[in-house]
XYZ file of C-alpha atoms in Angstrom:
726
model
C 11.335 195.196 30.043
C 8.393 197.335 31.296
C 8.702 200.017 28.103
C 9.106 197.339 25.702
C 5.676 196.354 24.493
C 4.727 193.569 21.849
C 2.270 195.874 20.068
C 3.221 195.444 16.594
C 1.981 192.451 14.797
C 4.761 190.607 13.224
C 2.494 189.067 11.131
C 0.285 189.992 7.713
C -1.468 188.468 5.054
C 0.161 185.818 3.228
C 0.416 186.031 -0.665
C 1.298 182.357 -2.774
C 4.378 182.657 -4.874
C 4.695 180.743 -8.253
C 6.115 177.138 -7.402
C 4.502 176.637 -4.211
C 5.918 178.922 -2.178
C 4.393 182.069 -0.491
C 5.516 185.551 1.102
C 4.429 186.782 4.349
C 5.043 189.604 5.950
C 6.586 191.821 3.317
C 7.408 191.383 -0.283
C 9.548 188.893 -1.785
C 12.891 189.711 -3.156
C 13.543 188.614 -6.871
C 16.045 185.259 -4.911
C 13.474 184.609 -2.571
C 10.978 184.378 -5.312
C 12.866 182.087 -7.797
C 13.786 180.208 -4.831
C 10.041 179.196 -3.981
C 11.310 180.558 -0.290
C 7.911 180.842 2.123
C 7.874 183.955 4.464
C 6.216 182.692 7.319
C 6.992 186.301 9.344
C 8.913 189.389 8.988
C 11.764 187.281 10.635
C 11.477 183.665 8.970
C 11.522 181.765 5.720
C 11.055 178.514 4.756
C 11.952 176.797 1.471
C 10.290 173.855 -0.100
C 13.632 171.933 1.011
C 13.487 172.370 4.695
C 15.687 175.323 4.655
C 14.826 178.165 7.233
C 16.131 181.220 6.605
C 15.855 183.555 9.914
C 16.441 187.228 9.923
C 18.789 188.993 12.686
C 17.355 192.587 13.405
C 20.071 193.861 15.020
C 23.969 195.410 13.964
C 26.314 192.786 14.438
C 29.470 194.173 15.571
C 31.015 191.069 17.298
C 28.443 190.561 20.071
C 26.902 187.632 18.824
C 23.433 189.093 18.184
C 23.332 187.563 14.727
C 23.694 184.108 16.243
C 22.062 184.467 19.218
C 18.336 186.274 18.013
C 17.767 183.447 15.143
C 18.634 180.532 18.149
C 15.701 181.965 19.759
C 13.133 182.206 17.223
C 14.535 178.561 15.718
C 14.123 176.878 19.461
C 10.334 178.011 19.497
C 10.255 177.219 16.058
C 11.571 173.477 16.853
C 13.908 173.368 13.929
C 17.020 171.639 13.746
C 20.140 174.397 13.585
C 21.591 172.707 11.056
C 18.741 173.648 8.825
C 18.860 177.320 9.706
C 20.577 179.937 7.056
C 21.102 183.561 8.895
C 20.749 186.841 7.161
C 20.640 190.354 8.389
C 17.385 192.009 8.330
C 16.882 195.283 6.535
C 17.015 198.785 8.347
C 13.021 198.952 8.729
C 11.977 200.023 12.150
C 8.352 200.330 11.408
C 8.668 196.530 11.294
C 11.319 195.069 13.226
C 11.482 198.139 16.193
C 14.656 199.416 17.415
C 17.635 198.169 15.584
C 20.371 199.010 17.820
C 23.630 197.515 19.508
C 23.804 199.463 22.741
C 23.451 199.107 26.517
C 23.472 195.239 26.766
C 19.803 195.610 25.714
C 19.397 193.492 22.552
C 18.446 190.306 25.020
C 16.221 192.223 27.351
C 14.330 193.927 24.333
C 14.229 190.877 21.856
C 13.971 187.771 23.778
C 10.288 187.382 24.538
C 9.415 188.802 21.210
C 11.462 186.706 19.175
C 10.133 183.366 21.085
C 6.847 184.447 20.147
C 7.833 184.749 16.758
C 9.112 181.286 16.582
C 6.369 179.601 18.548
C 3.957 181.427 15.869
C 5.536 180.316 13.157
C 5.472 176.524 15.060
C 1.896 177.021 15.725
C 0.956 177.507 11.881
C 3.102 174.683 10.908
C 1.231 172.435 13.607
C -2.338 173.684 12.358
C -1.474 172.994 8.663
C -0.191 169.769 9.405
C -3.379 168.670 11.394
C -5.372 169.635 8.617
C -3.168 167.798 6.120
C -3.128 164.880 8.217
C -6.974 165.118 9.655
C -6.193 164.807 13.189
C -6.376 167.130 15.893
C -3.660 169.736 16.754
C -3.344 168.369 19.768
C -1.939 165.205 18.754
C 0.956 166.810 17.093
C 4.259 167.453 18.138
C 7.100 169.461 16.249
C 10.636 167.925 15.986
C 13.517 169.288 14.111
C 11.262 170.932 11.254
C 8.754 168.207 11.254
C 5.201 168.133 12.406
C 4.848 164.539 13.794
C 1.615 162.193 14.558
C 3.204 159.863 17.090
C -0.006 157.523 17.349
C 0.679 156.508 13.593
C 3.937 157.357 13.219
C 3.118 159.885 10.422
C 5.455 162.949 9.360
C 5.809 166.004 7.527
C 8.068 168.288 6.773
C 8.032 171.945 7.360
C 9.326 172.751 3.326
C 6.538 170.259 2.562
C 3.654 172.179 4.771
C 5.170 175.672 3.831
C 2.421 176.589 1.341
C -0.227 175.337 3.589
C 1.178 176.899 6.705
C 0.967 180.210 5.032
C -2.427 180.322 5.036
C -3.166 179.349 8.180
C -4.783 182.680 10.629
C -1.950 184.241 12.169
C -1.938 183.452 15.907
C -2.639 185.863 18.680
C 1.169 186.721 19.424
C -0.103 187.397 23.229
C -1.344 183.945 23.968
C 0.938 181.977 21.608
C 2.035 179.041 23.433
C 5.792 178.934 24.291
C 7.738 176.131 24.929
C 8.597 175.446 29.019
C 12.328 176.577 29.247
C 12.985 172.737 30.320
C 12.688 171.395 26.943
C 15.018 173.709 24.913
C 17.382 171.949 22.928
C 18.833 174.725 21.107
C 18.798 177.835 23.491
C 21.555 176.976 26.492
C 23.999 174.868 23.743
C 27.176 176.069 22.618
C 26.885 177.368 19.084
C 29.726 179.138 16.848
C 28.851 182.570 15.193
C 27.125 182.201 12.011
C 30.095 184.633 10.341
C 33.120 182.767 11.930
C 33.686 180.412 9.226
C 33.933 183.720 6.713
C 35.966 185.519 9.092
C 38.384 182.450 9.315
C 38.494 182.804 5.422
C 38.877 186.365 5.214
C 35.864 186.518 3.367
C 34.558 190.118 2.627
C 32.065 191.193 5.288
C 32.812 194.143 6.852
C 32.086 197.324 6.249
C 35.513 197.991 5.051
C 35.345 195.348 2.683
C 32.155 196.779 0.553
C 32.458 197.597 -3.265
C 29.960 199.140 -5.430
C 30.155 199.484 -9.125
C 31.681 202.939 -10.122
C 33.143 203.306 -6.694
C 35.516 206.048 -6.073
C 37.756 206.236 -2.346
C 37.265 209.149 -0.300
C 39.622 210.719 2.769
C 39.206 213.995 4.793
C 41.293 216.078 6.261
C 39.860 217.587 9.143
C 40.758 219.991 11.810
C 42.958 218.551 14.846
C 41.082 220.651 17.359
C 37.100 219.968 17.350
C 35.397 223.111 15.670
C 38.563 224.493 14.267
C 37.911 226.359 11.064
C 39.755 226.132 7.864
C 41.794 229.379 6.867
C 43.451 227.698 3.602
C 45.003 224.849 1.761
C 46.922 224.237 -1.244
C 43.966 222.658 -3.230
C 45.069 223.465 -6.591
C 48.678 221.458 -6.104
C 46.600 218.217 -4.768
C 44.471 218.364 -7.777
C 47.328 217.483 -9.972
C 48.250 214.597 -8.127
C 48.356 211.083 -9.760
C 45.068 209.425 -9.517
C 43.375 212.199 -7.840
C 39.678 212.848 -9.162
C 38.467 215.257 -6.816
C 39.417 217.678 -4.203
C 37.057 220.181 -2.644
C 35.603 221.445 0.864
C 33.225 220.760 2.951
C 31.672 223.655 5.237
C 31.153 222.528 8.993
C 27.494 222.347 10.054
C 28.222 223.417 14.030
C 26.556 219.851 14.963
C 28.342 218.137 17.372
C 27.408 214.904 15.500
C 27.714 216.404 11.739
C 30.474 217.407 9.530
C 33.231 219.825 10.638
C 35.161 221.866 8.446
C 37.120 219.710 6.030
C 39.059 219.145 2.759
C 37.765 216.072 0.827
C 39.957 214.105 -1.419
C 38.137 211.900 -3.748
C 40.720 209.479 -5.628
C 40.754 206.326 -8.132
C 42.196 204.139 -5.206
C 42.429 204.747 -1.372
C 46.513 205.346 -1.302
C 46.248 207.669 -4.100
C 43.631 209.877 -1.383
C 46.073 209.390 1.611
C 48.963 209.632 -0.108
C 47.870 213.175 -1.345
C 46.596 214.498 1.914
C 50.174 213.884 2.969
C 50.971 216.719 0.545
C 48.237 218.980 1.874
C 49.778 222.468 3.116
C 46.753 223.405 5.505
C 46.009 225.994 7.659
C 43.331 225.720 10.655
C 42.091 228.535 12.994
C 42.613 226.704 15.802
C 42.248 229.294 18.936
C 38.909 227.483 19.880
C 40.888 225.022 21.375
C 43.433 227.113 23.639
C 41.599 226.610 26.914
C 41.386 222.520 26.407
C 44.320 220.804 27.509
C 44.987 218.115 30.096
C 47.006 220.366 32.704
C 44.472 222.832 32.662
C 41.408 220.465 33.439
C 43.908 218.711 36.262
C 44.296 222.127 37.626
C 40.427 223.092 37.537
C 39.568 219.673 39.326
C 41.962 219.998 41.693
C 40.274 223.811 42.545
C 36.896 222.203 42.121
C 37.318 219.320 44.314
C 38.431 221.439 47.215
C 34.963 222.998 47.512
C 32.005 221.670 47.488
C 29.607 220.436 44.259
C 25.900 219.756 43.439
C 24.243 217.302 45.518
C 23.409 214.644 43.446
C 22.026 212.166 46.217
C 22.242 212.806 49.869
C 20.868 210.316 52.569
C 20.753 210.269 56.122
C 23.294 212.676 57.538
C 27.076 212.304 56.387
C 28.571 215.093 58.389
C 27.706 213.829 61.571
C 28.475 210.405 60.732
C 32.012 211.336 59.654
C 32.376 213.641 62.874
C 31.518 210.501 64.971
C 33.298 207.833 62.998
C 36.033 206.029 64.858
C 38.189 206.031 61.863
C 38.074 208.018 58.340
C 39.557 207.304 55.443
C 40.154 209.903 52.453
C 41.373 209.579 49.170
C 41.550 211.087 45.282
C 40.916 209.039 42.324
C 41.626 210.125 38.877
C 40.810 208.404 35.093
C 41.456 209.878 32.073
C 39.977 210.116 28.767
C 40.667 207.149 26.828
C 39.375 205.981 22.988
C 37.052 203.486 21.752
C 40.016 201.360 18.901
C 38.126 198.809 17.117
C 40.191 196.945 15.156
C 38.379 198.184 11.888
C 38.396 201.902 11.535
C 35.359 204.389 10.703
C 34.404 203.709 6.948
C 31.314 203.796 5.226
C 30.167 203.902 1.449
C 27.624 206.122 -0.219
C 26.094 206.301 -3.212
C 23.766 209.486 -4.160
C 21.366 209.671 -7.255
C 18.513 211.248 -7.970
C 16.237 208.564 -6.254
C 17.763 209.383 -2.763
C 20.869 208.179 -0.743
C 21.998 204.653 -0.836
C 24.194 204.025 2.598
C 26.664 200.664 3.787
C 27.949 201.146 7.069
C 29.385 199.261 10.228
C 26.947 201.074 12.500
C 25.651 200.333 15.780
C 22.952 202.639 15.380
C 21.392 202.317 11.542
C 17.909 204.431 12.296
C 19.839 207.073 13.882
C 22.055 207.529 11.246
C 19.881 207.237 8.679
C 17.955 210.090 10.636
C 21.337 211.997 11.057
C 22.086 212.152 7.111
C 18.752 213.009 6.415
C 18.830 215.735 8.664
C 21.885 217.130 7.639
C 22.409 217.000 4.027
C 18.130 218.355 3.824
C 16.901 215.502 2.223
C 13.746 213.410 3.326
C 14.244 210.440 5.578
C 12.417 207.743 3.464
C 14.662 208.795 0.605
C 17.854 207.371 2.442
C 18.320 203.655 2.773
C 20.828 202.189 5.288
C 22.356 198.521 4.975
C 23.699 197.477 7.959
C 27.053 195.868 7.474
C 29.155 193.747 9.805
C 31.528 195.903 12.378
C 34.661 194.809 13.266
C 34.233 195.923 16.914
C 32.091 198.955 18.223
C 32.238 199.423 21.871
C 29.685 202.552 21.374
C 31.747 204.459 18.908
C 29.771 203.468 16.224
C 26.805 204.508 17.697
C 28.014 208.092 16.962
C 27.390 208.206 13.080
C 29.791 211.054 11.849
C 31.188 208.674 9.206
C 28.136 208.257 7.863
C 27.208 212.043 7.216
C 30.893 212.534 5.964
C 30.526 209.908 3.513
C 26.949 210.742 2.130
C 28.329 214.746 2.228
C 31.441 213.642 -0.449
C 29.256 211.321 -2.233
C 26.658 213.958 -2.976
C 29.131 216.620 -4.003
C 31.257 214.495 -5.956
C 28.418 213.083 -7.803
C 30.127 209.596 -7.740
C 29.934 206.236 -5.212
C 32.691 207.048 -2.786
C 34.158 204.769 0.240
C 35.055 206.868 2.845
C 37.838 205.304 5.237
C 39.778 206.491 7.862
C 43.357 205.791 9.143
C 44.260 204.500 12.624
C 45.432 208.115 13.562
C 41.893 210.002 12.297
C 40.165 206.700 14.116
C 42.012 208.115 17.180
C 42.132 211.714 16.919
C 38.220 212.219 15.976
C 36.978 209.722 18.357
C 33.853 210.493 20.782
C 36.001 209.916 23.860
C 35.341 208.131 27.154
C 35.458 211.227 29.309
C 37.779 211.600 32.425
C 37.105 212.138 35.751
C 38.170 212.914 39.232
C 36.905 212.271 42.580
C 37.467 213.073 46.172
C 36.199 210.203 48.475
C 35.710 209.837 52.340
C 34.279 207.025 54.421
C 33.776 206.751 58.105
C 33.943 203.216 60.166
C 32.705 202.409 63.250
C 33.882 201.149 66.159
C 33.159 197.630 65.268
C 34.857 198.633 61.369
C 31.532 198.828 59.761
C 31.113 201.347 57.056
C 29.096 204.414 58.818
C 29.399 207.194 56.059
C 30.435 207.371 52.390
C 31.280 211.176 50.988
C 31.918 211.322 47.222
C 32.609 214.418 45.237
C 32.960 213.939 41.452
C 34.332 216.451 38.937
C 33.339 215.284 35.400
C 32.825 216.975 31.662
C 30.087 219.086 30.135
C 29.205 220.723 26.930
C 27.092 223.549 27.051
C 26.686 223.519 30.584
C 25.136 220.169 30.882
C 26.971 216.760 31.655
C 28.553 215.752 28.318
C 27.844 212.377 26.383
C 29.033 209.343 28.672
C 30.064 211.812 31.408
C 27.485 210.916 33.998
C 28.803 210.297 37.822
C 25.887 207.839 38.832
C 24.786 208.047 42.100
C 24.543 204.272 43.247
C 26.994 201.672 43.644
C 27.433 198.834 46.011
C 29.026 200.735 48.806
C 26.658 203.600 48.006
C 23.710 201.928 48.737
C 24.800 199.568 51.654
C 25.610 202.601 53.963
C 23.510 204.189 55.963
C 25.028 208.005 55.623
C 26.058 208.578 51.780
C 26.189 211.736 49.868
C 27.410 212.593 46.479
C 27.822 215.739 44.613
C 28.949 216.450 41.242
C 31.040 219.564 39.572
C 31.649 220.204 35.807
C 34.378 221.001 33.466
C 33.481 222.952 30.090
C 35.003 220.858 27.735
C 34.802 221.057 23.361
C 36.310 217.686 23.216
C 33.728 215.255 21.784
C 32.945 212.532 24.523
C 30.328 209.313 23.875
C 29.623 205.865 25.053
C 32.277 203.425 25.467
C 31.705 199.964 26.779
C 29.443 199.734 30.146
C 29.322 203.510 30.163
C 30.519 205.556 33.203
C 30.504 202.033 34.850
C 33.916 201.561 33.354
C 35.394 204.528 35.254
C 33.013 204.522 38.298
C 33.930 201.084 39.197
C 37.396 201.501 38.991
C 36.902 204.677 41.491
C 34.468 203.017 43.763
C 35.929 199.348 44.276
C 39.309 200.719 44.504
C 38.199 202.993 47.426
C 36.000 199.998 49.016
C 39.069 198.060 49.121
C 41.229 201.346 50.772
C 38.115 201.102 53.491
C 37.866 197.120 54.187
C 41.745 197.380 55.231
C 41.566 200.264 56.907
C 38.847 198.553 59.180
C 41.268 195.226 59.136
C 38.663 193.149 57.142
C 38.959 190.279 54.626
C 37.640 191.892 51.376
C 35.128 189.336 50.725
C 34.086 189.837 54.522
C 33.457 193.250 54.529
C 31.319 193.195 51.353
C 29.102 190.134 52.614
C 28.728 192.463 56.077
C 27.476 195.349 54.238
C 25.250 192.711 52.260
C 24.176 191.516 55.250
C 22.984 194.814 57.257
C 21.820 196.365 54.295
C 19.021 194.682 52.640
C 17.743 195.630 49.311
C 18.659 199.011 48.006
C 17.399 201.673 45.740
C 17.097 201.375 42.108
C 21.028 200.982 40.645
C 22.003 203.398 37.846
C 18.591 204.240 37.138
C 18.587 200.996 34.653
C 15.550 199.032 35.461
C 15.626 196.280 38.521
C 16.588 196.768 41.984
C 20.284 196.299 42.901
C 19.386 192.978 44.334
C 22.079 192.174 47.176
C 20.853 188.764 47.311
C 21.605 188.153 43.676
C 25.204 189.857 44.732
C 25.589 187.597 47.843
C 25.430 184.563 45.576
C 27.825 185.404 43.049
C 30.467 186.316 46.181
C 29.906 183.061 47.519
C 30.563 181.764 44.220
C 33.618 183.428 43.439
C 35.235 183.182 46.909
C 34.870 178.929 46.249
C 36.090 179.049 42.762
C 39.024 181.527 43.105
C 40.329 179.580 45.934
C 40.363 183.003 47.866
C 40.544 181.406 51.304
C 43.490 179.127 50.089
C 45.609 181.615 48.037
C 49.259 181.621 48.774
C 50.590 184.315 46.480
C 54.426 184.056 45.934
C 56.555 187.130 45.697
C 55.457 190.196 44.280
C 51.815 188.210 43.634
C 48.730 189.130 44.563
C 45.198 188.716 44.609
C 42.093 191.362 44.034
C 38.516 191.187 44.308
C 35.672 194.063 42.700
C 32.026 193.684 42.058
C 29.420 195.708 39.924
C 26.260 195.674 39.005
C 25.557 197.395 35.336
C 23.473 197.559 32.804
C 21.240 194.735 34.428
C 23.789 192.248 35.004
C 25.862 191.481 38.138
C 29.543 190.432 38.467
C 32.207 189.582 40.736
C 35.871 189.174 39.603
C 39.090 187.939 41.218
C 42.664 188.986 39.681
C 45.585 187.534 40.094
C 48.717 189.828 39.534
C 52.668 189.187 39.161
C 54.511 192.622 39.410
C 57.885 192.719 38.921
C 60.289 194.991 40.581
C 60.585 197.145 37.445
C 57.224 197.829 37.949
C 56.580 195.889 34.767
C 52.904 194.193 35.619
C 51.007 190.978 34.370
C 47.591 189.737 35.265
C 48.238 185.923 35.387
C 44.408 184.868 35.953
C 40.836 186.479 36.047
C 37.877 184.443 38.048
C 34.799 185.721 36.840
C 31.176 184.882 37.974
C 28.089 186.335 36.729
C 24.042 186.573 36.920
C 22.604 187.842 34.077
C 19.407 185.944 34.853
C 17.553 182.341 34.003
C 19.469 181.577 30.999
C 22.276 181.848 29.103
C 21.147 181.680 24.945
C 24.467 180.797 23.550
C 27.161 179.946 25.860
C 29.743 180.083 23.344
C 28.814 183.869 22.680
C 28.276 184.359 26.173
C 32.177 183.370 27.155
C 33.442 185.242 24.192
C 31.595 188.660 25.795
C 33.181 188.107 29.040
C 36.550 187.192 28.028
C 36.519 190.152 25.550
C 35.703 192.396 28.426
C 37.888 191.210 30.820
C 40.703 191.600 28.244
C 39.476 195.366 27.013
C 39.156 196.331 30.482
C 42.653 195.370 31.405
C 43.580 196.958 28.137
C 42.144 200.223 29.330
C 44.447 199.946 32.165
C 47.302 201.025 30.119
C 45.625 203.663 27.973
C 45.066 207.226 28.148
C 44.104 210.446 25.503
C 45.970 213.378 26.696
C 45.513 217.176 24.927
C 47.463 220.144 24.135
C 45.469 223.034 23.298
C 42.538 220.793 22.170
C 44.598 218.414 20.007
C 44.914 214.609 21.010
C 48.470 213.641 21.695
C 48.335 210.259 21.306
C 47.670 209.205 17.669
C 48.716 204.898 17.238
C 48.947 202.018 18.777
C 52.377 202.447 20.030
C 51.078 205.513 22.482
C 47.592 203.501 23.035
C 48.456 200.311 23.502
C 46.108 196.954 22.843
C 46.375 194.046 24.753
C 48.614 191.461 22.893
C 47.987 187.621 22.237
C 50.852 186.903 24.350
C 49.766 189.227 27.294
C 46.474 187.664 27.918
C 45.502 185.824 31.177
C 43.659 182.428 31.552
C 40.067 183.584 32.375
C 37.664 181.036 34.339
C 34.027 182.197 33.594
C 30.867 181.021 35.716
C 27.484 181.913 35.194
C 25.096 181.871 38.178
C 21.201 181.450 36.831
C 18.732 183.234 38.755
C 14.927 183.622 38.244
C 15.309 186.815 36.540
C 14.680 187.718 32.936
C 17.831 187.133 30.555
C 19.812 190.410 29.901
C 23.045 190.811 27.861
C 26.363 190.385 28.491
C 28.671 192.755 26.462
C 28.977 195.195 28.862
C 28.358 194.483 32.735
C 31.475 191.828 32.900
C 34.152 195.021 32.043
C 33.845 197.152 34.732
C 34.905 194.852 38.041
C 38.260 193.740 36.248
C 39.408 196.901 36.403
C 39.472 197.399 40.038
C 40.304 194.182 40.932
C 43.368 194.082 38.830
C 44.540 197.438 41.024
C 43.572 195.669 44.056
C 45.717 192.681 43.475
C 48.752 195.307 42.727
C 47.722 196.473 45.590
C 48.423 193.258 48.020
C 51.527 192.387 45.567
C 52.915 195.433 45.876
C 51.235 197.685 48.870
C 50.807 200.439 46.040
C 47.438 201.983 45.607
C 46.684 202.528 42.330
C 44.672 206.341 42.189
C 45.446 207.478 39.058
C 45.679 205.776 35.442
C 47.162 204.988 33.290
C 48.723 202.470 34.981
C 52.289 202.639 33.744
C 55.343 200.462 34.574
C 57.454 203.876 35.222
C 54.486 205.270 37.517
C 54.115 202.194 39.603
C 58.035 201.552 39.930
C 58.173 205.038 41.329
C 55.162 204.819 43.444
C 56.874 201.561 44.803
């Protein structure tokens, strides 16, 4: 990335420890000193027995970075993966730079840096080996944690050379020699997650498992309408209940990411706290929520879509092109608010002492949480310590650190360490939802069936007059950049509902809208969906920057994955049975290009099931860990299909749905077979957590059309709605 530069030094002077080890980059912890480990960089420690400990700098929420980032360092160090132990780095942005999980940015932001860190460590060991063997460094090579002098057959392990390597001048990271990717022995190999054995054993490694001495358990009673004010509650009655230690109120700060008016219950066990909350007789002033319900939003959107919106993009002459079109296609699409629903509900453990605030949190943005806690509670940022704990899923929800602020505020007032744990109902009701949106689309076809014009008016949501978090309607997509005449307009509806970023934000809804509509246009033109897209690519060339996220939307890369997908899916040989259909969709998101075909079966009662999904993606020149990459793709496909059944509706500001019986997740027995294939291109590697998700949603909807003749223009996709349309 152009805006990510290797400007900070990863290496500083080394200090020799008692017992022959040394520390480099930062002070040794007691355990490091006792084991005489040699800390070569801010990321690497080498012990005398050859064990290499590598720190993973970013939060792990199931996306595999705790395995992937150390693999990059280990590759350039030339150490055997069996020698490697991985630990989570401390939250220290001055040392490690940005530490977050979001936007599929971990790979593009860290790939080069991690390689250079590992290469510098390798160079230091080679130099130490040259001095020990008294041979030129050019005659040496590094092989699986050993410095080898081929001519003499002599070898020295990294463990043996650790102390000497610490005294070697640190190489210049900008010029240190990197390995030729053709010689990689670790990158590109299947490696299971470093935490997977612990997860299978049920080891306590997640935020929800955190226990600190003297800890109490906390739960909050928060307003069912965001921003509602507390009027009254039977606090004295609750204080008398078994196991309850403290009951008190917290006053809302009026901050979108901070604390709302609430009642805090602190108890000896979590179930005591939860049971006590169930007995609260609490009254809220909910007047603020009256205008905010789903029906009102829909009526506002319908009115707005009949008029014009603010122009976001205008190229060519859409009006003239539509007037001259041989055929026009029009449709209205609607997407709902949906929740994140990570399997681990929000939780945080906090301890407040005279020295400061200490937090253990499964967060995607530990630095952001640290700053938010400091700001909200009025303490210096340097007095807040955050420990990254593995999260049981995030999908963007844990970018918001409201639960961290709540836990710290309760611990501060209670005077004891507390673990705050939300229920599933809390997790859904107090989400930062993926916002819904509404779209009126119109396309024009020329006499040859080519796409000559594309007009879109999107209605989305705002807070304070500005587009809400995650509600942006981006101007660029496949159809939009390939058509010569294009206009996008946007209108806003004010909402008090908290919104945020859900996996592949904006793209996860816009792909559904525009890729489904493009399928409609292809059928109106009498063209095969593959042929229609390929014709657009041939006539369009290279379009403008897509989504403002880096490289131009390279249509050549898209053509390669489309051609590959057509072959792998057997599209031209498909012979669907009655009630079955195949659907195609593509999308460029977060630097990744993906095209997907879904095979779907629809029963007469409207019940639908995805039988198989073929996925072809281009995420650059290198797949670092194929095991993690396939996990990400398969998880994205399952997540996307699950979102088709989900919706959050509002009644006077209250979220109506409350648990999995109303917001269903895909069951294991419902999961389709997924065929995943990557096309390598001559581009920097990028992330996988998000770009594989958007295409599956429209691919399924297009397959349903192929099976039933029914267009899915409104979500969620329930059997009842599908049967009614059919």
